[in-house]
Amino acid sequence: STGVEAKAGFAPNELCSLLLQAAHIPRALFFDLDGISDRSTSLPHMLPSEQAFAAGRSALGIDNKDGVVVYDGNGLFSAARVWWLLDGAGKTRT
């Protein structure tokens, strides 16, 4: 299985980076909900197009057959949102 660390930008990027470094599981991939989202709207974390999501997932090295464990350290929705995206794409076991 692949570990995926989820993050959404509710704090300045510098602060998010520091928080992630402090609580990061070694070798876990970083899934940036701000980076893999619909950039044609000013609303945060909107569902990306199928092509944009596939490109983001591929850039992380997540293959269609991979099992994925998703977690976040914020206690917010980040891990659930990444799970929902992966499950909705029907591409991985999460």
Short mmCIF file of C-alpha atoms in Angstrom, two decimals:
data_model
loop_
_atom_site.label_atom_id
_atom_site.label_comp_id
_atom_site.label_asym_id
_atom_site.label_seq_id
_atom_site.Cartn_x
_atom_site.Cartn_y
_atom_site.Cartn_z
CA SER A 1 0.00 0.00 0.00
CA THR A 2 0.99 3.59 -0.57
CA GLY A 3 0.70 6.16 2.21
CA VAL A 4 -0.74 9.48 1.10
CA GLU A 5 -0.58 12.53 3.32
CA ALA A 6 -3.42 14.92 2.59
CA LYS A 7 -3.23 18.68 3.00
CA ALA A 8 -5.54 21.58 2.36
CA GLY A 9 -4.44 25.17 2.64
CA PHE A 10 -6.13 26.60 5.71
CA ALA A 11 -2.87 28.15 6.86
CA PRO A 12 -0.13 29.93 4.92
CA ASN A 13 1.88 27.48 2.81
CA GLU A 14 4.99 28.06 4.94
CA LEU A 15 3.12 27.08 8.11
CA CYS A 16 1.58 24.04 6.42
CA SER A 17 5.02 22.93 5.29
CA LEU A 18 6.41 23.23 8.82
CA LEU A 19 3.47 21.31 10.28
CA LEU A 20 3.88 18.55 7.71
CA GLN A 21 7.59 18.20 8.37
CA ALA A 22 6.94 17.86 12.10
CA ALA A 23 4.34 15.08 11.76
CA HIS A 24 5.23 13.40 8.47
CA ILE A 25 5.28 9.60 8.12
CA PRO A 26 8.50 8.70 6.28
CA ARG A 27 8.04 7.83 2.57
CA ALA A 28 4.41 8.99 2.55
CA LEU A 29 3.39 10.89 -0.56
CA PHE A 30 2.02 14.40 -0.27
CA PHE A 31 -1.37 15.06 -1.91
CA ASP A 32 -1.96 18.80 -2.09
CA LEU A 33 -5.69 19.47 -2.38
CA ASP A 34 -4.94 23.03 -3.45
CA GLY A 35 -2.61 21.83 -6.19
CA ILE A 36 -4.93 19.12 -7.53
CA SER A 37 -8.16 21.06 -7.80
CA ASP A 38 -10.22 23.04 -10.30
CA ARG A 39 -8.21 26.20 -10.87
CA SER A 40 -10.87 27.87 -13.00
CA THR A 41 -12.81 28.98 -9.91
CA SER A 42 -11.92 31.06 -6.88
CA LEU A 43 -13.66 28.54 -4.62
CA PRO A 44 -11.24 26.32 -2.66
CA HIS A 45 -10.71 22.59 -3.21
CA MET A 46 -13.20 22.18 -6.05
CA LEU A 47 -13.34 18.88 -7.93
CA PRO A 48 -10.74 18.86 -10.71
CA SER A 49 -11.48 17.61 -14.19
CA GLU A 50 -10.95 13.90 -14.74
CA GLN A 51 -7.82 14.69 -16.78
CA ALA A 52 -6.36 17.04 -14.15
CA PHE A 53 -6.98 14.52 -11.38
CA ALA A 54 -5.45 11.69 -13.41
CA ALA A 55 -2.38 13.84 -14.11
CA GLY A 56 -2.00 14.74 -10.41
CA ARG A 57 -2.41 11.14 -9.30
CA SER A 58 0.05 9.97 -11.94
CA ALA A 59 2.59 12.64 -10.93
CA LEU A 60 2.50 11.20 -7.41
CA GLY A 61 3.11 7.72 -8.80
CA ILE A 62 -0.24 6.35 -7.66
CA ASP A 63 -1.23 3.60 -10.06
CA ASN A 64 -4.75 2.33 -10.73
CA LYS A 65 -4.05 -0.93 -8.92
CA ASP A 66 -2.35 0.57 -5.85
CA GLY A 67 -3.80 0.31 -2.38
CA VAL A 68 -3.71 3.71 -0.70
CA VAL A 69 -3.81 4.71 2.96
CA VAL A 70 -4.82 8.36 3.35
CA TYR A 71 -4.25 10.40 6.52
CA ASP A 72 -4.01 13.98 7.62
CA GLY A 73 -2.73 15.65 10.73
CA ASN A 74 -5.19 18.50 10.93
CA GLY A 75 -8.27 16.61 12.08
CA LEU A 76 -10.17 18.29 9.27
CA PHE A 77 -11.53 16.98 6.01
CA SER A 78 -8.31 16.60 4.01
CA ALA A 79 -7.95 12.82 4.28
CA ALA A 80 -11.66 12.26 3.69
CA ARG A 81 -11.60 14.56 0.67
CA VAL A 82 -8.63 12.71 -0.88
CA TRP A 83 -10.35 9.37 -0.19
CA TRP A 84 -13.51 10.70 -1.87
CA LEU A 85 -11.53 11.85 -4.93
CA LEU A 86 -9.72 8.51 -5.25
CA ASP A 87 -12.87 6.48 -4.65
CA GLY A 88 -14.90 8.60 -7.04
CA ALA A 89 -12.31 8.08 -9.75
CA GLY A 90 -12.63 4.33 -9.12
CA LYS A 91 -8.93 3.95 -9.69
CA THR A 92 -7.47 2.75 -6.40
CA ARG A 93 -8.25 0.79 -3.27
CA THR A 94 -8.37 3.30 -0.41
#
